[in-house]
GROMACS .gro file of N, CA and C in nm:
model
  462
    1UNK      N    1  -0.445   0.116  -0.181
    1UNK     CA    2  -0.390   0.058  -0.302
    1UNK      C    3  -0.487  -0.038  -0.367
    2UNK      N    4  -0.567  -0.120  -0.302
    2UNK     CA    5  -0.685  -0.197  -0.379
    2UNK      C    6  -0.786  -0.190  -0.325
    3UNK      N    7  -0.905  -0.185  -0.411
    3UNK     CA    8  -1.038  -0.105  -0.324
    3UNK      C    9  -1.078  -0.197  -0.198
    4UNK      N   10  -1.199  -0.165  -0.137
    4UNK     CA   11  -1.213  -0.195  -0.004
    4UNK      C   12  -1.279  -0.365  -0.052
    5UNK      N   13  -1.354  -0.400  -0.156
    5UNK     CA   14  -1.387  -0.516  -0.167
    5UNK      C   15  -1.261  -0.617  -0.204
    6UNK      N   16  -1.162  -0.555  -0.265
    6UNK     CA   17  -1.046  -0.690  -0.257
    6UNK      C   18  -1.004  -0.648  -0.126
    7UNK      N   19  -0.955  -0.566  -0.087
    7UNK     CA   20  -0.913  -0.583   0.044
    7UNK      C   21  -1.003  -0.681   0.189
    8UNK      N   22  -1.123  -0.668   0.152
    8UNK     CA   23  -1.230  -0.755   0.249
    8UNK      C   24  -1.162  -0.882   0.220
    9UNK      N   25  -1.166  -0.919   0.100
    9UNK     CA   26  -1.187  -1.096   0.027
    9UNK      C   27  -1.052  -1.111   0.086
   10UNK      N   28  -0.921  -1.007   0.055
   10UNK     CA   29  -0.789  -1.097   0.108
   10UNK      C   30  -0.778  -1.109   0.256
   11UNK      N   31  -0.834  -1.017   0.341
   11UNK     CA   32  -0.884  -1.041   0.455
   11UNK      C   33  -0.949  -1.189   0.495
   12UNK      N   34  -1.077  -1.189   0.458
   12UNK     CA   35  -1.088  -1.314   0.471
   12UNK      C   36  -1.019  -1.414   0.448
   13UNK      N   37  -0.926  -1.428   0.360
   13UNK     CA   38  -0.843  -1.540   0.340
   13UNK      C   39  -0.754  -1.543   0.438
   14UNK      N   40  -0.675  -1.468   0.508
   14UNK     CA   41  -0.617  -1.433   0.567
   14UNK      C   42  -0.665  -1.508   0.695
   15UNK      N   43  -0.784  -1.481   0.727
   15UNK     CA   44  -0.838  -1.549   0.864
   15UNK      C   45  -0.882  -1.684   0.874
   16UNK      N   46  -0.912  -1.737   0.713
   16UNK     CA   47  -0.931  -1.877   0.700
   16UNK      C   48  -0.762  -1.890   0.711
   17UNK      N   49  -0.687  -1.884   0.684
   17UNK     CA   50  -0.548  -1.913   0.676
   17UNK      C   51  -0.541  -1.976   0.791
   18UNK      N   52  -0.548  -1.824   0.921
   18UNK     CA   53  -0.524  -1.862   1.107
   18UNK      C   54  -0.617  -1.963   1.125
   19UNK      N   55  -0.757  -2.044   1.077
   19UNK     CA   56  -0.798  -2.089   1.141
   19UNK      C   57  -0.727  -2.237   1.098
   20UNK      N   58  -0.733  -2.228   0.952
   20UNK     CA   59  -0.604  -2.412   0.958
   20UNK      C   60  -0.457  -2.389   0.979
   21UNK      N   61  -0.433  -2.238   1.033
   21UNK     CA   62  -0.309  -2.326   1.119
   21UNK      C   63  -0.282  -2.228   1.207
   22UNK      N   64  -0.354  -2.292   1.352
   22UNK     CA   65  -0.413  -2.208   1.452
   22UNK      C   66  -0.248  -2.151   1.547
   23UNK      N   67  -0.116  -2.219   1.523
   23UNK     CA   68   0.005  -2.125   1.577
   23UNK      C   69   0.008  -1.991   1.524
   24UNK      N   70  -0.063  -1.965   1.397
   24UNK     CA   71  -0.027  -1.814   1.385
   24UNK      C   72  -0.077  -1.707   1.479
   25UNK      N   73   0.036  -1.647   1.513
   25UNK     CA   74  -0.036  -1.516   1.589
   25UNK      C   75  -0.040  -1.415   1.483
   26UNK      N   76  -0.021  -1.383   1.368
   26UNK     CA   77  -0.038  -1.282   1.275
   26UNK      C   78  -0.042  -1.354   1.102
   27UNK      N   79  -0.138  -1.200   1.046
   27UNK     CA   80  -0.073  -1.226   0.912
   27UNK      C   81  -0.130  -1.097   0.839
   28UNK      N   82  -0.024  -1.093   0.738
   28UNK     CA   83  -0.037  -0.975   0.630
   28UNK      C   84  -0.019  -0.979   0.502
   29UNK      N   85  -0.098  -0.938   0.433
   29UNK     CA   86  -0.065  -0.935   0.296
   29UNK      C   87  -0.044  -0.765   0.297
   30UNK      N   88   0.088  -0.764   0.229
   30UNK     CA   89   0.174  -0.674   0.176
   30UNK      C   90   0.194  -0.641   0.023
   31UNK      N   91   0.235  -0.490  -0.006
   31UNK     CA   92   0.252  -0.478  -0.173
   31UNK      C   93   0.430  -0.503  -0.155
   32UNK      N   94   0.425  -0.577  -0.246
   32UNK     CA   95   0.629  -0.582  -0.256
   32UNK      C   96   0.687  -0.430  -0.222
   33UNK      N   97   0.636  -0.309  -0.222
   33UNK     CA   98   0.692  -0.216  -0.178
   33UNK      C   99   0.701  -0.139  -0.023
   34UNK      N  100   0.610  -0.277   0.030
   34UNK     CA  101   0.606  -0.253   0.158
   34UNK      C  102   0.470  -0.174   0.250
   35UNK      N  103   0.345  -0.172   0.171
   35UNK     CA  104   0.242  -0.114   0.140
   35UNK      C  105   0.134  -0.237   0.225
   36UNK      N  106   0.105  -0.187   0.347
   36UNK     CA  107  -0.015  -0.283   0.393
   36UNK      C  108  -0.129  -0.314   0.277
   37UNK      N  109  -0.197  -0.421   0.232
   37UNK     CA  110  -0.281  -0.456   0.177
   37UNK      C  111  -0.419  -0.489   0.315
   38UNK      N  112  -0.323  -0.569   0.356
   38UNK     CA  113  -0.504  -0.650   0.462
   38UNK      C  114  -0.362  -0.693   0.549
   39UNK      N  115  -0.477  -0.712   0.720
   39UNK     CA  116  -0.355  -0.777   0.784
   39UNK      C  117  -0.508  -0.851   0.879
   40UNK      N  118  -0.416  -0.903   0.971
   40UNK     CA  119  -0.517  -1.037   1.099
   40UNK      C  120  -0.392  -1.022   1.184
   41UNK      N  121  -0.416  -0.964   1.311
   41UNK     CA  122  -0.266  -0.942   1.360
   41UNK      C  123  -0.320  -0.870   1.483
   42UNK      N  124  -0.285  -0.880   1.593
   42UNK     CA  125  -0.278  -0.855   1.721
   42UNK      C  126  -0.151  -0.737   1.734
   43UNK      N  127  -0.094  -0.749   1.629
   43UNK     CA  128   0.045  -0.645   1.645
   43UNK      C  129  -0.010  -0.537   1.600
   44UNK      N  130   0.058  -0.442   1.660
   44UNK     CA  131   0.062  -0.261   1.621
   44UNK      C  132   0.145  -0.214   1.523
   45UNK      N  133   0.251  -0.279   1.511
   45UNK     CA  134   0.317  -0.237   1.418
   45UNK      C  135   0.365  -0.356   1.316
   46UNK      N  136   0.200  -0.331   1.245
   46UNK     CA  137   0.163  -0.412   1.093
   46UNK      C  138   0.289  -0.323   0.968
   47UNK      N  139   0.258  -0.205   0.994
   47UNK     CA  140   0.328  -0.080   0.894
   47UNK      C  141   0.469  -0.112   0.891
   48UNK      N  142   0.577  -0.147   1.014
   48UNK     CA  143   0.644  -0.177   1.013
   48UNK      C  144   0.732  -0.293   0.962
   49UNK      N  145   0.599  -0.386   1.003
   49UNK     CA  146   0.641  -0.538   0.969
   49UNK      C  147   0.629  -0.513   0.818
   50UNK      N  148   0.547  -0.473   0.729
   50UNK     CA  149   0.541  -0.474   0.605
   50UNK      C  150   0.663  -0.410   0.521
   51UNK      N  151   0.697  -0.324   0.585
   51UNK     CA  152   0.825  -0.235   0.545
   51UNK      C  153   0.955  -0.326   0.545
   52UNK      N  154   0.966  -0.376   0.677
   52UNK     CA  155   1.103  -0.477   0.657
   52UNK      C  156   1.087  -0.606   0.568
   53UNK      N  157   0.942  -0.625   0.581
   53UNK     CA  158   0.964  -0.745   0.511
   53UNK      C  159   0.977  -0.699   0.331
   54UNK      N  160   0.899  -0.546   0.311
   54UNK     CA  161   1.010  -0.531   0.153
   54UNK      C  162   1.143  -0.545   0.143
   55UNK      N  163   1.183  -0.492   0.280
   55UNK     CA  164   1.365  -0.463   0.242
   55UNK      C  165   1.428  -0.638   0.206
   56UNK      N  166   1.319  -0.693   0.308
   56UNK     CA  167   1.405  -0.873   0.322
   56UNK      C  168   1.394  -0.912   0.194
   57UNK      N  169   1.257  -0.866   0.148
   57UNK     CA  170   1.220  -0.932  -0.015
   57UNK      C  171   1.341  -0.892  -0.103
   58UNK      N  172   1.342  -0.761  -0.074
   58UNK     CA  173   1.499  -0.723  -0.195
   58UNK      C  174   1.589  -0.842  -0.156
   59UNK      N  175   1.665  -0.851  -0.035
   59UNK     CA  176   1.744  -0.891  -0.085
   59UNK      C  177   1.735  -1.032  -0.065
   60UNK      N  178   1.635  -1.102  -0.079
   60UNK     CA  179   1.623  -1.223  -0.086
   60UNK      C  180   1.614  -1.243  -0.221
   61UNK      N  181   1.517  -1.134  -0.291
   61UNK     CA  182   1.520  -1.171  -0.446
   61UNK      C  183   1.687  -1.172  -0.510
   62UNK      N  184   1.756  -1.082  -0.430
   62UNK     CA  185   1.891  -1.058  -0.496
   62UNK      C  186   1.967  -1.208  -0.471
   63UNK      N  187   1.923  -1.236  -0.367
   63UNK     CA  188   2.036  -1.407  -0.315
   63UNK      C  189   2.017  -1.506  -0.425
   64UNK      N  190   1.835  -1.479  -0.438
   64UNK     CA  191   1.776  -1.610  -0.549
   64UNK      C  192   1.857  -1.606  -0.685
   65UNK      N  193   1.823  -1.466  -0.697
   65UNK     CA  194   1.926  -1.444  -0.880
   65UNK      C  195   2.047  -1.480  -0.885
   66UNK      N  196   2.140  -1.432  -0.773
   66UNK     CA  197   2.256  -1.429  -0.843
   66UNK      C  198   2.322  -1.550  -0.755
   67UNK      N  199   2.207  -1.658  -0.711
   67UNK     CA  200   2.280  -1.797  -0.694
   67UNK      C  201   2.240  -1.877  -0.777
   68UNK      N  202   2.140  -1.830  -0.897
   68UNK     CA  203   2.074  -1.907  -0.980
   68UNK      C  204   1.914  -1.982  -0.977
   69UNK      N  205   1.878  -1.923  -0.844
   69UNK     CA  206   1.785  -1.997  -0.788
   69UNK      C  207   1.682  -1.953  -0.854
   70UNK      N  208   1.662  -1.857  -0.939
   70UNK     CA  209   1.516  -1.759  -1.023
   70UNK      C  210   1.475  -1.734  -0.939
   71UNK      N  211   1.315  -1.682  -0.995
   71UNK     CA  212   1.258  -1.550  -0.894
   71UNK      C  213   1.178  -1.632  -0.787
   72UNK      N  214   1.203  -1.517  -0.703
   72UNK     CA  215   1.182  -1.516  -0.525
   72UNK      C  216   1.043  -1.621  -0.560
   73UNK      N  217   1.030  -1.736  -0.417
   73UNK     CA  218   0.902  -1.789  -0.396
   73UNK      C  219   0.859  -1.752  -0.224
   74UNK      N  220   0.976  -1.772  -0.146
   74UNK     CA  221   1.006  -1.761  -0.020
   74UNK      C  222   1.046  -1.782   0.086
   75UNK      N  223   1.051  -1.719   0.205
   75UNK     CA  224   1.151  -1.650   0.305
   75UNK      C  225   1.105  -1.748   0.445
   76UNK      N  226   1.201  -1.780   0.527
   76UNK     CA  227   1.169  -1.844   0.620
   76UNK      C  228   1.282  -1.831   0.747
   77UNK      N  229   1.251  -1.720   0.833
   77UNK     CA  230   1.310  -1.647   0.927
   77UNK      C  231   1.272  -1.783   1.074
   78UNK      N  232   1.363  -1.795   1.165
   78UNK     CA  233   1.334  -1.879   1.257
   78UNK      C  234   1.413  -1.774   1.391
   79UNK      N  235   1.291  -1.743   1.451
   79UNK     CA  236   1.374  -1.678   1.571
   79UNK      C  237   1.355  -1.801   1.747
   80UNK      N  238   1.449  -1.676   1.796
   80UNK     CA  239   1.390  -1.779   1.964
   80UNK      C  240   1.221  -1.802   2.030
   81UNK      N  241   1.166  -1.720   1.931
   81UNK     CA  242   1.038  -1.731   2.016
   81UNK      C  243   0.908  -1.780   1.880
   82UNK      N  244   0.987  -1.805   1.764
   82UNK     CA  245   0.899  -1.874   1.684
   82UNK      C  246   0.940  -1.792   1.532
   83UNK      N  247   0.848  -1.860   1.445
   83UNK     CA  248   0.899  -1.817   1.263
   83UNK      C  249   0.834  -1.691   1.229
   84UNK      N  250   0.912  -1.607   1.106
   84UNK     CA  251   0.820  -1.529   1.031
   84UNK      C  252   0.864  -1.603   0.890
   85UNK      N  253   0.760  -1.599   0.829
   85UNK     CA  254   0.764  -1.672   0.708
   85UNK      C  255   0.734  -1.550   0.618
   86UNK      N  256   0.735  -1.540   0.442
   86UNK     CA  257   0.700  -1.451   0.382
   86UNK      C  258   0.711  -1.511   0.250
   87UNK      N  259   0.590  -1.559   0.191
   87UNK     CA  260   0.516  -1.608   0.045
   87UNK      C  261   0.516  -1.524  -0.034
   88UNK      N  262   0.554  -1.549  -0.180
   88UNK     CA  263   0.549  -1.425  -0.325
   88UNK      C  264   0.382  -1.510  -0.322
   89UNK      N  265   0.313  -1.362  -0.373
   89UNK     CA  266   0.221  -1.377  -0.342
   89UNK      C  267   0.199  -1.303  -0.498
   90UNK      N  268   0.207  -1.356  -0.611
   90UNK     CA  269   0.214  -1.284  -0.787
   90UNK      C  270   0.359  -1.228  -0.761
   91UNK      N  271   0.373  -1.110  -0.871
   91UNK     CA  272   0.447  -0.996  -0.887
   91UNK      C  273   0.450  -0.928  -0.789
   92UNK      N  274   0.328  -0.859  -0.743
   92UNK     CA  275   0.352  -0.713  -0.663
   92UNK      C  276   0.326  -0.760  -0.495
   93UNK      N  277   0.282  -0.885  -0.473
   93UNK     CA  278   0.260  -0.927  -0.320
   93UNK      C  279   0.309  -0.983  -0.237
   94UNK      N  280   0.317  -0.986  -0.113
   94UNK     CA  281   0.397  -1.087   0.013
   94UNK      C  282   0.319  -1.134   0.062
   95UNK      N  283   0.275  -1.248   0.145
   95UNK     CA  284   0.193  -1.255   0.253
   95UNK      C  285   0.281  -1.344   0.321
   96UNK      N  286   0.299  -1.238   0.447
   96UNK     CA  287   0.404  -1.250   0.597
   96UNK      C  288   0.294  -1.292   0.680
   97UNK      N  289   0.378  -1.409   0.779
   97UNK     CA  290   0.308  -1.453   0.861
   97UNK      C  291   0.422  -1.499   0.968
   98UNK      N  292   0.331  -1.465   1.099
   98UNK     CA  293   0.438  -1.448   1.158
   98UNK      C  294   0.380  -1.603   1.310
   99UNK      N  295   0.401  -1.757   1.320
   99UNK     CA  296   0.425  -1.797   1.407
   99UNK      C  297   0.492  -1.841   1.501
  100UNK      N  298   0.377  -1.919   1.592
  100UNK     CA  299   0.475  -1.976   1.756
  100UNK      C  300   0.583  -2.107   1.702
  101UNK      N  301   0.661  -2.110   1.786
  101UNK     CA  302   0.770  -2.190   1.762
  101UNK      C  303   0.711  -2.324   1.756
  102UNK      N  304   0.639  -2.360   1.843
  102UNK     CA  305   0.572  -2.504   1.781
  102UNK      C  306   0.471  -2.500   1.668
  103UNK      N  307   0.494  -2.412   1.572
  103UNK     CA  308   0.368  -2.470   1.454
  103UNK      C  309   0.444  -2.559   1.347
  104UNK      N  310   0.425  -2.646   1.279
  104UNK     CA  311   0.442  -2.758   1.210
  104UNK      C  312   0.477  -2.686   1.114
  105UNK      N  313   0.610  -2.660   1.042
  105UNK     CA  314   0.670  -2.602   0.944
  105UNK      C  315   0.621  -2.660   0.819
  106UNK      N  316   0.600  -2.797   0.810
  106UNK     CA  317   0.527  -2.823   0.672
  106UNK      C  318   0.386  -2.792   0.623
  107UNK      N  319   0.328  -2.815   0.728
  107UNK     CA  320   0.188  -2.719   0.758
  107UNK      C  321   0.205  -2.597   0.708
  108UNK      N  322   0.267  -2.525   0.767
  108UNK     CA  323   0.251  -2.390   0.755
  108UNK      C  324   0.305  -2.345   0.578
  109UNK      N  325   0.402  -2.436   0.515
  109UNK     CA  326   0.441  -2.392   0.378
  109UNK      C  327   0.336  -2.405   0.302
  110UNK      N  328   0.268  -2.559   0.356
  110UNK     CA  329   0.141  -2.547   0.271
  110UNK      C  330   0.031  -2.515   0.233
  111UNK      N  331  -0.016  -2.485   0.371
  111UNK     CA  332  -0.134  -2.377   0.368
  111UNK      C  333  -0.142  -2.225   0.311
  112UNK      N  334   0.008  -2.205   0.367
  112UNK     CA  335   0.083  -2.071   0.337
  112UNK      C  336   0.111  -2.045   0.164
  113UNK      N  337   0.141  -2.129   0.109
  113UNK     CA  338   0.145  -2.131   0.005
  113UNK      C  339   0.005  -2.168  -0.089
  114UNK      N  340  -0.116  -2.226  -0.046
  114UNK     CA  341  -0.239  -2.185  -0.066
  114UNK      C  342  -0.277  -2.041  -0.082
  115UNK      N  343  -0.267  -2.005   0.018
  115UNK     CA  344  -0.341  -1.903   0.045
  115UNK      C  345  -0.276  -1.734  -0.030
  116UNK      N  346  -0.109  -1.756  -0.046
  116UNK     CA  347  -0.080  -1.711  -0.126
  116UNK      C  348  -0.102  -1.693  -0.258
  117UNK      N  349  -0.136  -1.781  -0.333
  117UNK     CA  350  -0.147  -1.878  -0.488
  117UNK      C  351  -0.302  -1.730  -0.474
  118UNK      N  352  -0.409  -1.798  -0.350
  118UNK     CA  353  -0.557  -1.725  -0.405
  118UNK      C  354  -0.491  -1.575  -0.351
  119UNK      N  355  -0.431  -1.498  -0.270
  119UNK     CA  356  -0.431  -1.362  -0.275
  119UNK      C  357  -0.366  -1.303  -0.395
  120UNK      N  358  -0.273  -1.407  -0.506
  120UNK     CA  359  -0.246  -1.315  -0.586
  120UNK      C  360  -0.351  -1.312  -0.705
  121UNK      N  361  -0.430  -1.438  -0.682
  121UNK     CA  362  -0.529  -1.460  -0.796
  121UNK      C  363  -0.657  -1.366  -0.762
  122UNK      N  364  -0.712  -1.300  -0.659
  122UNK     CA  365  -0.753  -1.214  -0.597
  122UNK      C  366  -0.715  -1.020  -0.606
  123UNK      N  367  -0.567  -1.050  -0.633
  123UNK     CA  368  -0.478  -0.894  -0.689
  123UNK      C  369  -0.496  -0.921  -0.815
  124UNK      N  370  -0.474  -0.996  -0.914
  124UNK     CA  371  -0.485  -0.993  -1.061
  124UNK      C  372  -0.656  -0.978  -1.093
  125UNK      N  373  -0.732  -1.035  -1.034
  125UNK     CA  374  -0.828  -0.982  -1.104
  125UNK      C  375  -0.914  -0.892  -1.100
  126UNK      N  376  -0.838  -0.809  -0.948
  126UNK     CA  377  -0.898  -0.640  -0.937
  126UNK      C  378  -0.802  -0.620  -1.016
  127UNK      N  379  -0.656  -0.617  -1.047
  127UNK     CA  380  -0.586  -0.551  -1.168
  127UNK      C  381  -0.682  -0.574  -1.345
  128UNK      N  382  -0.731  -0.668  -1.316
  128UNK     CA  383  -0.785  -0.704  -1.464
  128UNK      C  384  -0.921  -0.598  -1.457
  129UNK      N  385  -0.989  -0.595  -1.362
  129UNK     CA  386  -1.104  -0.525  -1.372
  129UNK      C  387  -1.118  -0.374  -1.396
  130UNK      N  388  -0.948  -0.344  -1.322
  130UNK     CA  389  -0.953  -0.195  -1.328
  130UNK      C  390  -0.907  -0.155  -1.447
  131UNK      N  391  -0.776  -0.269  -1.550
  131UNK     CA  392  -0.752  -0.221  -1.694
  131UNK      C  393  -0.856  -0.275  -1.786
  132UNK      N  394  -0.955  -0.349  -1.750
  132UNK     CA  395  -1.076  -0.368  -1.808
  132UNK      C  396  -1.152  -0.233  -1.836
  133UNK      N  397  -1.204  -0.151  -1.710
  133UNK     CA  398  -1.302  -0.038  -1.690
  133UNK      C  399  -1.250   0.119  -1.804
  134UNK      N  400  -1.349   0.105  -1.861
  134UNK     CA  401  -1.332   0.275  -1.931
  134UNK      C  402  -1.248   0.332  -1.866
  135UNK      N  403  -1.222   0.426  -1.926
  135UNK     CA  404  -1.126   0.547  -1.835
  135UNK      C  405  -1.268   0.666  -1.848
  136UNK      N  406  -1.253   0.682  -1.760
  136UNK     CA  407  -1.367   0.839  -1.739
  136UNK      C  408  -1.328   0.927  -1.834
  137UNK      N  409  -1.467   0.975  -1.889
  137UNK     CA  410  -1.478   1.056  -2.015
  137UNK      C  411  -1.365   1.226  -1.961
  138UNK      N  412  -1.306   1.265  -2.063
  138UNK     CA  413  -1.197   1.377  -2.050
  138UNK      C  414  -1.341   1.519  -2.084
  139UNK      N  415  -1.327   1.605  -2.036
  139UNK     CA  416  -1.351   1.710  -2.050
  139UNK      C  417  -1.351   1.771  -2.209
  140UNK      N  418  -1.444   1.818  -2.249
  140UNK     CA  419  -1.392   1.873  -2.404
  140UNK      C  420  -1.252   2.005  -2.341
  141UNK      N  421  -1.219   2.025  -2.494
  141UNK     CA  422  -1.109   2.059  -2.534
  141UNK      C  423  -1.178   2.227  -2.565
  142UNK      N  424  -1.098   2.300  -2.489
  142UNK     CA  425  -1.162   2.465  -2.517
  142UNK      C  426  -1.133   2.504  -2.716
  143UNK      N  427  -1.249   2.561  -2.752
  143UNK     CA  428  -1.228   2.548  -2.930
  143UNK      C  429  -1.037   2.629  -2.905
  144UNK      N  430  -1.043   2.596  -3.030
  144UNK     CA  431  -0.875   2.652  -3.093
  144UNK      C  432  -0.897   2.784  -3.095
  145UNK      N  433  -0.810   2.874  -3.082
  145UNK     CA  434  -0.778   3.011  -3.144
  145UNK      C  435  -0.768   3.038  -3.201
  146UNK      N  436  -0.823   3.156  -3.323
  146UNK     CA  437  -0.790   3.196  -3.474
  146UNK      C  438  -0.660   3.199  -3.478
  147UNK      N  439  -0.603   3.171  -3.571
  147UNK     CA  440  -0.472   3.226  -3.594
  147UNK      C  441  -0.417   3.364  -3.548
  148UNK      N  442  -0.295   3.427  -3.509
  148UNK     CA  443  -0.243   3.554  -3.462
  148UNK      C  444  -0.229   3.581  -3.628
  149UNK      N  445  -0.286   3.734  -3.629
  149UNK     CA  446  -0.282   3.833  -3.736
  149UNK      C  447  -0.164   3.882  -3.721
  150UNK      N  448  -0.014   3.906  -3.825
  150UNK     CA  449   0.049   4.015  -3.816
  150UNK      C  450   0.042   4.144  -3.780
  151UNK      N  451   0.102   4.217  -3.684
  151UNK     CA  452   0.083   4.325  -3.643
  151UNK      C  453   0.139   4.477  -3.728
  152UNK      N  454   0.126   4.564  -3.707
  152UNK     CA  455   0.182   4.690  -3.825
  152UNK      C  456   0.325   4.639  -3.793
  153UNK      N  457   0.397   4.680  -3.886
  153UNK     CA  458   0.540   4.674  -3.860
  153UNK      C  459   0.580   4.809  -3.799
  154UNK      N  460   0.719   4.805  -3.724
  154UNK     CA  461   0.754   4.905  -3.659
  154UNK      C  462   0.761   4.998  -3.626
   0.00000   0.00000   0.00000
């Protein structure tokens, strides 16, 4: 979905992310449709995690609207063995992150929410570059056909 050089750069962000806030054991940037972008993750099932975390996005965006809250910013899951968090990351992005139960929850919104802010500013301007770029030249057009001559009548 985005060429291999944005995908490197959100990568990297991704790993500067884990290194200021070293409880994460994972992270992914996701397309809102559930579409791996880049991940940093010890887990196998990145594909998966990205998938539920579209479905959560639906209906988290649905809770935000119709309690008045406007559009989705984000999600903050607390299980027995530690958080998954999940940042709007623009329009079309998530970035899920998944830590240990002792990482510093304010820490983590804020960095998390850094690093979000640059992966979507990172998706917009491969989107800008690609509706920037020509469209590849079309093929000519085979010449027209003379007109059809009436044939004898019956």
């Amino acid at each position: 979905m985005v060429p291999a050089e944005a995908e490197a750069e959100i990568l990297a962000e991704l790993r500067r992310l884990r290194a200021r806030v070293p409880q994460l054991s994972g992270a992914l940037a996701g397309s809102s449709d559930g579409l791996v972008l880049a991940q940093d993750s010890a887990a196998t099932e990145v594909e998966a995690v990205a998938a539920l975390t579209a479905a959560a996005l639906g209906v988290a965006q649905r809770l935000s609207d119709s309690t008045g809250q406007g559009g989705f910013r984000e999600l903050l899951v607390r299980g027995e063995h530690g958080y998954v968090a999940t940042y709007a990351a623009g329009d079309a992005a998530v970035l899920t992150l998944i830590a240990e139960p002792r990482v510093n929850v304010g820490r983590l919104h804020l960095e998390a929410r850094r690093s979000s802010l640059r992966i979507a500013e990172l998706l917009d301007h491969t989107l800008a570059r690609r509706v920037a770029a020509p469209a590849p030249p079309r093929p000519p057009l085979p010449p027209a056909l003379p007109p059809a001559r009436p044939g004898p009548a019956g």
